[in-house]
Structure formats: C-alpha cells, structure tokens
Amino acid sequence: MKVLVLGSGGREYTFCYQLAKSPQQPQLFIAPGNAGTAQLGTNLSVSPTDFEGLKQVVLAHAIELVVVGPEVPLVEGVVDFFAADPHLAQIPMIGPSRLGAELEGSKEFAKAFMQRHNIPTAAYKSFTKETLAEGLSYLETAPPPYVLKADGLAAGKGVVILNDLSEAKAELTAMLADAKFGEASQKVVIEEFLDGIELSCFVLTDGESYQILPMAKDYKRIGEGDTGLNTGGMGAVSPVPFADDAFMQKIKDRVVEPTMRGLQSDEIPYVGFVFIGLIKVGDDPKVIEYNVRMGDPETQVVLPRIQNDLLELLQATAAGKLNEIDLQIDAQAVSTVVAVSGGYPEGYEKGKAIKGIDSADFIVHAGTTSIDGILKTNGGRVLSATGFGDNHNQAIEQSYKALSKINYEGIYYRKDIGFDL
Ligand code: AMP
Ligand code: GLY
C-alpha cells in the first residue's frame, strides 16, 4: 500500500509515524515532508498546492491513498482537482471538497452554516469595504471586547480581539480599507465575545457516518499563562479533563450531529477530518471555528490514543465504511510541548544545528531539515516532545524531560503546558 501524506509539519510527521505502525506496512511518501518524515518514508520535493506536480508524483509512484495534512490545498481544491482528472479520480483522498473546505476557508460561510443548522456559536455580523461605515457604527453599539475576524485564511493571524473601541475601529478600517490581511480581509466578521475555556473536538467522517476522536486542548499563545501573540500552537494535551460524559453528550447532540446532518442536507461532499474549535461557556459548548483537517499540534496527542490501525481507519473512511470500525481509545494521558525558533511567531532565523535529539524520546519533527547529514532548524515550530502517562502530570513531565536534552541556538518552549488542568 503506497500512501502520500501532504504537508511538512509535526502533524504530518505524526500521521507517518502512526501509519508506519500499521501491520499492512505501507510505503510512505511525504510532500514535501521534513527531516523526520525522511526517516519514515520518502520525501518528495513538491508543494502541496502544486496540483500538477502532485499529479506527476502520484502517477510516478502509483500512490493508492492521499492524506491531506494542511488546509491550504483543501481550500484551493486539491480534492476536486483529483476528482476531475481521469487518471487520478480513482485514488482515495482523505480531505473534503473545496466546498467543504469553505468551513475553514470562509468565516462567513461557517457562520451561515451554523446559523442554518442551529449550531450554537457567537452572534455575528459581517462587513465589507463598502459597508465599513456601518461596521464602525455597529462597533459603537456592541459591548467590548470586540472580536474581529478576517473572513479568509490568514495563517492563524486573522483574529483580533480588542477591548478599546477606538483600537477596534482602527483595526476594522485596516482590515477592510487597507487590506491588512490581503484578500482574506476583504470581508470581516465581527463576533460576540465568548468567555470560557477552549477545547477541540475531532471528527472523522466518510460522508455518511462518523467517529468522534479523542478530545484535545491546545495552547495557542506564545507566552506562559496564555499571554502574548497567537501561534500555530505551543503544546497540546489529551484527554481534556473537563470534557466529562455529560459535556460530551452536549457536544455530540448540539454540535457534531447537526454538523454532520448539515453537510449532508447542504450536499457538501466531505470525506476527512472536521476539527471543531469549541469554547465551554458555563456548561454549554459553543463553536468558535471549524477547521477541515487535523490540528497541529493536537494530532500529536490525538492519534497516539487511537489504538486501531490508522491505515485501516483511513481506508474505511475513503471506502464509506467508517460505521464498520470499532474505535478503540487508549485511556492514557498524552501531552506534547513544542519548541520554536527564537522570535517566532514573528521573524526568526533558520539553519541552527539541533543537538541532542538522539538521546530524547518521542520527538516529533516539524520545522527540521537535514543538510549534509546535520540536523538543522527550518521553521518557526521546530519540533515537539510527546509524553505519555497515567495522568497529565506524568505525561507532561516526560515531554519536558525529553526537551531538556535538546538544544539549538534560540530554542524556546513554554514551561507551563497543562498548567490550567
Ligand atoms: P479562530 O481562528 O477563529 O480559532 O480564533 C482564534 C482564537 O481567538 C480562538 O482560539 C479564541 O481564543 C479566540 N476567539 C475567537 N473567537 C472568539 C470569540 N467569539 N470569543 C472569544 N474568543 C474568541
Ligand atoms: N493548533 C491549531 C490548529 O491546528 O489550527
């Protein structure tokens, strides 16, 4: 079985790591991958958004299953591209259609979807350059904090939360009139602020049936105590202690079921992962956002808790037979702590030699590359250390023990992952 994984981060490394454990012994290809995936399979130097390039390698290597890691190729329609090509149409893909990917690609599309299907979320209004004046007056009537969201993909930077009215007005103007986030902020959603604790729910669907995967909590801010700029994610844990049975039942009844029924009744083709960003307000779940892929670094703590053969699970998904799978979840606690390059999420340098990786357990490669046999940093989020235990303290301790053995110039990681649990 030949499997191609698209992407190059810790999420994709983790997919490969778990796929490599399959008794089917799949041959793995990763486009473009990182220094870690090169040890688990064959890296192919093709960008996940170069669809013609992907076609060539898929045919050249006779790929039999494609797993799409990141959102950008999905939003740009990689699944539709494959479906429309007679040479590629038969190859199963894990990832939604372009239309399905709009759940992440357009905040307004997602909000309208939730409204249509009675899925609990923050109240909102959306504005364009043409209706900027209305947006500014709307802000005057709305209570702070003001939540402003660029409609399109902005690499996690498109959400701005401000307490001050004049700052909020300036931000709205910058987004709409000055195209602060380019095309992504041609439209801006202004949302009611929700006060609560966040958690993430992952659902795998074959288009008809679905399975709810382990819940996770990620730590998005760069600074300890959840302060400073937003990042792609500085760490994650699973399970989530406050997601007890009663709360999970609410998530299933009020969010997951209506989301799955909504995709079907709207005739949105969707095979793959739905990542539902939730906030617990009082005792109730509300949806903050949809993503159309797994999370990074949440994948690093979710996939290890799934005891099933991951390849079999993905094959069943592609074949529309997910209802035949008996999902087995490991009770143990899993954590991951991300080490980044100094300066991230703003400017940072690459090419720093990474030392100590061989003496550390369960290191997940993200922004790494191997140059002349020397492991070097190649991105903002460089690697993460995954820990396992009977409880979160044990798991997190293992993550930190592993990270303490690693060094590169400018290494930074949060020392407080899991502090709030
Ligand atoms: P998003 O990209 O939509 O996930 O938003 C990024 C982050 O902004 C979320 O993880 C939340 O921490 C925060 N956020 C987004 N929407 C809201 C909201 N309506 N109320 C409070 N916080 C929010
Ligand atoms: N860790 C958040 C994300 O993958 O979007």
mmCIF file with all atom_site columns, N, CA and C in Angstrom, residues 225-275:
data_model
loop_
_atom_site.group_PDB
_atom_site.id
_atom_site.type_symbol
_atom_site.label_atom_id
_atom_site.label_alt_id
_atom_site.label_comp_id
_atom_site.label_asym_id
_atom_site.label_entity_id
_atom_site.label_seq_id
_atom_site.pdbx_PDB_ins_code
_atom_site.Cartn_x
_atom_site.Cartn_y
_atom_site.Cartn_z
_atom_site.occupancy
_atom_site.B_iso_or_equiv
_atom_site.pdbx_formal_charge
_atom_site.auth_seq_id
_atom_site.auth_comp_id
_atom_site.auth_asym_id
_atom_site.auth_atom_id
_atom_site.pdbx_PDB_model_num
ATOM 1   N N  . GLY A 1 225 ? 1.233   31.275 30.775 1.00 0.00 ? 225 GLY A N  1
ATOM 2   C CA . GLY A 1 225 ? -0.008  31.823 31.297 1.00 0.00 ? 225 GLY A CA 1
ATOM 3   C C  . GLY A 1 225 ? -0.941  32.287 30.180 1.00 0.00 ? 225 GLY A C  1
ATOM 4   N N  . ASP A 1 226 ? -0.750  31.748 28.981 1.00 0.00 ? 226 ASP A N  1
ATOM 5   C CA . ASP A 1 226 ? -1.564  32.121 27.810 1.00 0.00 ? 226 ASP A CA 1
ATOM 6   C C  . ASP A 1 226 ? -1.525  33.621 27.555 1.00 0.00 ? 226 ASP A C  1
ATOM 7   N N  . THR A 1 227 ? -0.323  34.143 27.402 1.00 0.00 ? 227 THR A N  1
ATOM 8   C CA . THR A 1 227 ? -0.163  35.569 27.119 1.00 0.00 ? 227 THR A CA 1
ATOM 9   C C  . THR A 1 227 ? 0.610   35.737 25.807 1.00 0.00 ? 227 THR A C  1
ATOM 10  N N  . GLY A 1 228 ? 0.561   36.949 25.267 1.00 0.00 ? 228 GLY A N  1
ATOM 11  C CA . GLY A 1 228 ? 1.343   37.263 24.072 1.00 0.00 ? 228 GLY A CA 1
ATOM 12  C C  . GLY A 1 228 ? 0.641   36.853 22.785 1.00 0.00 ? 228 GLY A C  1
ATOM 13  N N  . LEU A 1 229 ? 1.400   36.831 21.707 1.00 0.00 ? 229 LEU A N  1
ATOM 14  C CA . LEU A 1 229 ? 0.821   36.626 20.385 1.00 0.00 ? 229 LEU A CA 1
ATOM 15  C C  . LEU A 1 229 ? 0.305   35.200 20.194 1.00 0.00 ? 229 LEU A C  1
ATOM 16  N N  . ASN A 1 230 ? -0.680  35.088 19.294 1.00 0.00 ? 230 ASN A N  1
ATOM 17  C CA . ASN A 1 230 ? -1.167  33.768 18.894 1.00 0.00 ? 230 ASN A CA 1
ATOM 18  C C  . ASN A 1 230 ? -0.130  33.072 18.028 1.00 0.00 ? 230 ASN A C  1
ATOM 19  N N  . THR A 1 231 ? -0.034  31.768 18.166 1.00 0.00 ? 231 THR A N  1
ATOM 20  C CA . THR A 1 231 ? 0.873   30.970 17.337 1.00 0.00 ? 231 THR A CA 1
ATOM 21  C C  . THR A 1 231 ? 0.054   29.860 16.691 1.00 0.00 ? 231 THR A C  1
ATOM 22  N N  . GLY A 1 232 ? 0.722   28.992 15.963 1.00 0.00 ? 232 GLY A N  1
ATOM 23  C CA . GLY A 1 232 ? 0.037   27.806 15.440 1.00 0.00 ? 232 GLY A CA 1
ATOM 24  C C  . GLY A 1 232 ? -0.328  26.834 16.554 1.00 0.00 ? 232 GLY A C  1
ATOM 25  N N  . GLY A 1 233 ? 0.323   26.948 17.690 1.00 0.00 ? 233 GLY A N  1
ATOM 26  C CA . GLY A 1 233 ? 0.077   26.049 18.823 1.00 0.00 ? 233 GLY A CA 1
ATOM 27  C C  . GLY A 1 233 ? 1.401   25.688 19.473 1.00 0.00 ? 233 GLY A C  1
ATOM 28  N N  . MET A 1 234 ? 1.485   25.879 20.785 1.00 0.00 ? 234 MET A N  1
ATOM 29  C CA . MET A 1 234 ? 2.740   25.681 21.531 1.00 0.00 ? 234 MET A CA 1
ATOM 30  C C  . MET A 1 234 ? 2.748   24.391 22.332 1.00 0.00 ? 234 MET A C  1
ATOM 31  N N  . GLY A 1 235 ? 1.619   23.684 22.318 1.00 0.00 ? 235 GLY A N  1
ATOM 32  C CA . GLY A 1 235 ? 1.549   22.436 23.066 1.00 0.00 ? 235 GLY A CA 1
ATOM 33  C C  . GLY A 1 235 ? 0.123   21.952 23.060 1.00 0.00 ? 235 GLY A C  1
ATOM 34  N N  . ALA A 1 236 ? -0.085  20.708 23.452 1.00 0.00 ? 236 ALA A N  1
ATOM 35  C CA . ALA A 1 236 ? -1.444  20.170 23.499 1.00 0.00 ? 236 ALA A CA 1
ATOM 36  C C  . ALA A 1 236 ? -1.485  18.999 24.458 1.00 0.00 ? 236 ALA A C  1
ATOM 37  N N  . VAL A 1 237 ? -2.686  18.743 24.959 1.00 0.00 ? 237 VAL A N  1
ATOM 38  C CA . VAL A 1 237 ? -2.901  17.584 25.827 1.00 0.00 ? 237 VAL A CA 1
ATOM 39  C C  . VAL A 1 237 ? -4.187  16.867 25.420 1.00 0.00 ? 237 VAL A C  1
ATOM 40  N N  . SER A 1 238 ? -4.238  15.582 25.694 1.00 0.00 ? 238 SER A N  1
ATOM 41  C CA . SER A 1 238 ? -5.446  14.792 25.515 1.00 0.00 ? 238 SER A CA 1
ATOM 42  C C  . SER A 1 238 ? -5.384  13.673 26.555 1.00 0.00 ? 238 SER A C  1
ATOM 43  N N  . PRO A 1 239 ? -6.483  13.280 27.215 1.00 0.00 ? 239 PRO A N  1
ATOM 44  C CA . PRO A 1 239 ? -7.829  13.827 27.081 1.00 0.00 ? 239 PRO A CA 1
ATOM 45  C C  . PRO A 1 239 ? -7.962  15.193 27.753 1.00 0.00 ? 239 PRO A C  1
ATOM 46  N N  . VAL A 1 240 ? -9.165  15.752 27.685 1.00 0.00 ? 240 VAL A N  1
ATOM 47  C CA . VAL A 1 240 ? -9.452  17.038 28.305 1.00 0.00 ? 240 VAL A CA 1
ATOM 48  C C  . VAL A 1 240 ? -10.296 16.758 29.549 1.00 0.00 ? 240 VAL A C  1
ATOM 49  N N  . PRO A 1 241 ? -9.726  16.979 30.747 1.00 0.00 ? 241 PRO A N  1
ATOM 50  C CA . PRO A 1 241 ? -10.406 16.564 31.982 1.00 0.00 ? 241 PRO A CA 1
ATOM 51  C C  . PRO A 1 241 ? -11.823 17.119 32.128 1.00 0.00 ? 241 PRO A C  1
ATOM 52  N N  . PHE A 1 242 ? -12.067 18.356 31.697 1.00 0.00 ? 242 PHE A N  1
ATOM 53  C CA . PHE A 1 242 ? -13.407 18.912 31.912 1.00 0.00 ? 242 PHE A CA 1
ATOM 54  C C  . PHE A 1 242 ? -14.412 18.483 30.842 1.00 0.00 ? 242 PHE A C  1
ATOM 55  N N  . ALA A 1 243 ? -13.965 17.716 29.854 1.00 0.00 ? 243 ALA A N  1
ATOM 56  C CA . ALA A 1 243 ? -14.916 17.183 28.860 1.00 0.00 ? 243 ALA A CA 1
ATOM 57  C C  . ALA A 1 243 ? -15.459 15.856 29.396 1.00 0.00 ? 243 ALA A C  1
ATOM 58  N N  . ASP A 1 244 ? -16.316 15.947 30.412 1.00 0.00 ? 244 ASP A N  1
ATOM 59  C CA . ASP A 1 244 ? -16.861 14.724 31.019 1.00 0.00 ? 244 ASP A CA 1
ATOM 60  C C  . ASP A 1 244 ? -18.017 14.188 30.155 1.00 0.00 ? 244 ASP A C  1
ATOM 61  N N  . ASP A 1 245 ? -18.614 13.074 30.597 1.00 0.00 ? 245 ASP A N  1
ATOM 62  C CA . ASP A 1 245 ? -19.639 12.425 29.767 1.00 0.00 ? 245 ASP A CA 1
ATOM 63  C C  . ASP A 1 245 ? -20.807 13.357 29.451 1.00 0.00 ? 245 ASP A C  1
ATOM 64  N N  . ALA A 1 246 ? -21.253 14.114 30.461 1.00 0.00 ? 246 ALA A N  1
ATOM 65  C CA . ALA A 1 246 ? -22.408 14.990 30.247 1.00 0.00 ? 246 ALA A CA 1
ATOM 66  C C  . ALA A 1 246 ? -22.076 16.065 29.215 1.00 0.00 ? 246 ALA A C  1
ATOM 67  N N  . PHE A 1 247 ? -20.877 16.624 29.310 1.00 0.00 ? 247 PHE A N  1
ATOM 68  C CA . PHE A 1 247 ? -20.484 17.671 28.362 1.00 0.00 ? 247 PHE A CA 1
ATOM 69  C C  . PHE A 1 247 ? -20.290 17.076 26.967 1.00 0.00 ? 247 PHE A C  1
ATOM 70  N N  . MET A 1 248 ? -19.707 15.871 26.894 1.00 0.00 ? 248 MET A N  1
ATOM 71  C CA . MET A 1 248 ? -19.509 15.220 25.592 1.00 0.00 ? 248 MET A CA 1
ATOM 72  C C  . MET A 1 248 ? -20.856 14.941 24.916 1.00 0.00 ? 248 MET A C  1
ATOM 73  N N  . GLN A 1 249 ? -21.845 14.572 25.737 1.00 0.00 ? 249 GLN A N  1
ATOM 74  C CA . GLN A 1 249 ? -23.162 14.314 25.156 1.00 0.00 ? 249 GLN A CA 1
ATOM 75  C C  . GLN A 1 249 ? -23.736 15.584 24.530 1.00 0.00 ? 249 GLN A C  1
ATOM 76  N N  . LYS A 1 250 ? -23.526 16.726 25.196 1.00 0.00 ? 250 LYS A N  1
ATOM 77  C CA . LYS A 1 250 ? -23.998 18.005 24.630 1.00 0.00 ? 250 LYS A CA 1
ATOM 78  C C  . LYS A 1 250 ? -23.268 18.315 23.326 1.00 0.00 ? 250 LYS A C  1
ATOM 79  N N  . ILE A 1 251 ? -21.952 18.051 23.328 1.00 0.00 ? 251 ILE A N  1
ATOM 80  C CA . ILE A 1 251 ? -21.171 18.324 22.107 1.00 0.00 ? 251 ILE A CA 1
ATOM 81  C C  . ILE A 1 251 ? -21.708 17.467 20.959 1.00 0.00 ? 251 ILE A C  1
ATOM 82  N N  . LYS A 1 252 ? -21.984 16.207 21.277 1.00 0.00 ? 252 LYS A N  1
ATOM 83  C CA . LYS A 1 252 ? -22.472 15.295 20.233 1.00 0.00 ? 252 LYS A CA 1
ATOM 84  C C  . LYS A 1 252 ? -23.853 15.747 19.724 1.00 0.00 ? 252 LYS A C  1
ATOM 85  N N  . ASP A 1 253 ? -24.766 15.999 20.668 1.00 0.00 ? 253 ASP A N  1
ATOM 86  C CA . ASP A 1 253 ? -26.143 16.315 20.279 1.00 0.00 ? 253 ASP A CA 1
ATOM 87  C C  . ASP A 1 253 ? -26.271 17.688 19.631 1.00 0.00 ? 253 ASP A C  1
ATOM 88  N N  . ARG A 1 254 ? -25.570 18.675 20.172 1.00 0.00 ? 254 ARG A N  1
ATOM 89  C CA . ARG A 1 254 ? -25.800 20.049 19.728 1.00 0.00 ? 254 ARG A CA 1
ATOM 90  C C  . ARG A 1 254 ? -24.854 20.499 18.623 1.00 0.00 ? 254 ARG A C  1
ATOM 91  N N  . VAL A 1 255 ? -23.676 19.833 18.539 1.00 0.00 ? 255 VAL A N  1
ATOM 92  C CA . VAL A 1 255 ? -22.668 20.313 17.577 1.00 0.00 ? 255 VAL A CA 1
ATOM 93  C C  . VAL A 1 255 ? -22.345 19.260 16.508 1.00 0.00 ? 255 VAL A C  1
ATOM 94  N N  . VAL A 1 256 ? -21.920 18.073 16.939 1.00 0.00 ? 256 VAL A N  1
ATOM 95  C CA . VAL A 1 256 ? -21.423 17.102 15.950 1.00 0.00 ? 256 VAL A CA 1
ATOM 96  C C  . VAL A 1 256 ? -22.557 16.590 15.061 1.00 0.00 ? 256 VAL A C  1
ATOM 97  N N  . GLU A 1 257 ? -23.638 16.141 15.672 1.00 0.00 ? 257 GLU A N  1
ATOM 98  C CA . GLU A 1 257 ? -24.763 15.613 14.868 1.00 0.00 ? 257 GLU A CA 1
ATOM 99  C C  . GLU A 1 257 ? -25.294 16.659 13.886 1.00 0.00 ? 257 GLU A C  1
ATOM 100 N N  . PRO A 1 258 ? -25.631 17.872 14.353 1.00 0.00 ? 258 PRO A N  1
ATOM 101 C CA . PRO A 1 258 ? -26.137 18.872 13.399 1.00 0.00 ? 258 PRO A CA 1
ATOM 102 C C  . PRO A 1 258 ? -25.102 19.257 12.334 1.00 0.00 ? 258 PRO A C  1
ATOM 103 N N  . THR A 1 259 ? -23.814 19.188 12.687 1.00 0.00 ? 259 THR A N  1
ATOM 104 C CA . THR A 1 259 ? -22.795 19.495 11.673 1.00 0.00 ? 259 THR A CA 1
ATOM 105 C C  . THR A 1 259 ? -22.812 18.420 10.590 1.00 0.00 ? 259 THR A C  1
ATOM 106 N N  . MET A 1 260 ? -22.862 17.162 11.002 1.00 0.00 ? 260 MET A N  1
ATOM 107 C CA . MET A 1 260 ? -22.852 16.062 10.028 1.00 0.00 ? 260 MET A CA 1
ATOM 108 C C  . MET A 1 260 ? -24.129 16.067 9.185  1.00 0.00 ? 260 MET A C  1
ATOM 109 N N  . ARG A 1 261 ? -25.266 16.277 9.836  1.00 0.00 ? 261 ARG A N  1
ATOM 110 C CA . ARG A 1 261 ? -26.534 16.336 9.082  1.00 0.00 ? 261 ARG A CA 1
ATOM 111 C C  . ARG A 1 261 ? -26.540 17.540 8.144  1.00 0.00 ? 261 ARG A C  1
ATOM 112 N N  . GLY A 1 262 ? -25.962 18.653 8.617  1.00 0.00 ? 262 GLY A N  1
ATOM 113 C CA . GLY A 1 262 ? -25.922 19.878 7.812  1.00 0.00 ? 262 GLY A CA 1
ATOM 114 C C  . GLY A 1 262 ? -25.102 19.675 6.542  1.00 0.00 ? 262 GLY A C  1
ATOM 115 N N  . LEU A 1 263 ? -23.953 18.998 6.669  1.00 0.00 ? 263 LEU A N  1
ATOM 116 C CA . LEU A 1 263 ? -23.123 18.733 5.483  1.00 0.00 ? 263 LEU A CA 1
ATOM 117 C C  . LEU A 1 263 ? -23.922 17.928 4.475  1.00 0.00 ? 263 LEU A C  1
ATOM 118 N N  . GLN A 1 264 ? -24.671 16.944 4.984  1.00 0.00 ? 264 GLN A N  1
ATOM 119 C CA . GLN A 1 264 ? -25.446 16.099 4.061  1.00 0.00 ? 264 GLN A CA 1
ATOM 120 C C  . GLN A 1 264 ? -26.609 16.855 3.449  1.00 0.00 ? 264 GLN A C  1
ATOM 121 N N  . SER A 1 265 ? -27.360 17.589 4.277  1.00 0.00 ? 265 SER A N  1
ATOM 122 C CA . SER A 1 265 ? -28.540 18.266 3.713  1.00 0.00 ? 265 SER A CA 1
ATOM 123 C C  . SER A 1 265 ? -28.126 19.410 2.792  1.00 0.00 ? 265 SER A C  1
ATOM 124 N N  . ASP A 1 266 ? -26.967 20.001 3.020  1.00 0.00 ? 266 ASP A N  1
ATOM 125 C CA . ASP A 1 266 ? -26.474 21.042 2.105  1.00 0.00 ? 266 ASP A CA 1
ATOM 126 C C  . ASP A 1 266 ? -25.756 20.434 0.891  1.00 0.00 ? 266 ASP A C  1
ATOM 127 N N  . GLU A 1 267 ? -25.674 19.107 0.869  1.00 0.00 ? 267 GLU A N  1
ATOM 128 C CA . GLU A 1 267 ? -24.992 18.381 -0.220 1.00 0.00 ? 267 GLU A CA 1
ATOM 129 C C  . GLU A 1 267 ? -23.548 18.838 -0.398 1.00 0.00 ? 267 GLU A C  1
ATOM 130 N N  . ILE A 1 268 ? -22.857 18.918 0.723  1.00 0.00 ? 268 ILE A N  1
ATOM 131 C CA . ILE A 1 268 ? -21.440 19.283 0.703  1.00 0.00 ? 268 ILE A CA 1
ATOM 132 C C  . ILE A 1 268 ? -20.629 17.991 0.807  1.00 0.00 ? 268 ILE A C  1
ATOM 133 N N  . PRO A 1 269 ? -19.902 17.615 -0.261 1.00 0.00 ? 269 PRO A N  1
ATOM 134 C CA . PRO A 1 269 ? -19.116 16.377 -0.202 1.00 0.00 ? 269 PRO A CA 1
ATOM 135 C C  . PRO A 1 269 ? -17.998 16.510 0.822  1.00 0.00 ? 269 PRO A C  1
ATOM 136 N N  . TYR A 1 270 ? -17.934 15.575 1.759  1.00 0.00 ? 270 TYR A N  1
ATOM 137 C CA . TYR A 1 270 ? -16.952 15.710 2.842  1.00 0.00 ? 270 TYR A CA 1
ATOM 138 C C  . TYR A 1 270 ? -16.479 14.343 3.310  1.00 0.00 ? 270 TYR A C  1
ATOM 139 N N  . VAL A 1 271 ? -15.238 14.035 2.983  1.00 0.00 ? 271 VAL A N  1
ATOM 140 C CA . VAL A 1 271 ? -14.586 12.821 3.486  1.00 0.00 ? 271 VAL A CA 1
ATOM 141 C C  . VAL A 1 271 ? -13.305 13.292 4.159  1.00 0.00 ? 271 VAL A C  1
ATOM 142 N N  . GLY A 1 272 ? -13.212 13.090 5.459  1.00 0.00 ? 272 GLY A N  1
ATOM 143 C CA . GLY A 1 272 ? -11.996 13.531 6.130  1.00 0.00 ? 272 GLY A CA 1
ATOM 144 C C  . GLY A 1 272 ? -12.262 13.983 7.538  1.00 0.00 ? 272 GLY A C  1
ATOM 145 N N  . PHE A 1 273 ? -11.351 14.808 8.033  1.00 0.00 ? 273 PHE A N  1
ATOM 146 C CA . PHE A 1 273 ? -11.414 15.261 9.427  1.00 0.00 ? 273 PHE A CA 1
ATOM 147 C C  . PHE A 1 273 ? -12.156 16.592 9.526  1.00 0.00 ? 273 PHE A C  1
ATOM 148 N N  . VAL A 1 274 ? -12.981 16.710 10.545 1.00 0.00 ? 274 VAL A N  1
ATOM 149 C CA . VAL A 1 274 ? -13.545 18.008 10.917 1.00 0.00 ? 274 VAL A CA 1
ATOM 150 C C  . VAL A 1 274 ? -12.998 18.320 12.309 1.00 0.00 ? 274 VAL A C  1
ATOM 151 N N  . PHE A 1 275 ? -12.373 19.449 12.417 1.00 0.00 ? 275 PHE A N  1
ATOM 152 C CA . PHE A 1 275 ? -11.767 19.889 13.682 1.00 0.00 ? 275 PHE A CA 1
ATOM 153 C C  . PHE A 1 275 ? -12.646 21.025 14.167 1.00 0.00 ? 275 PHE A C  1
#
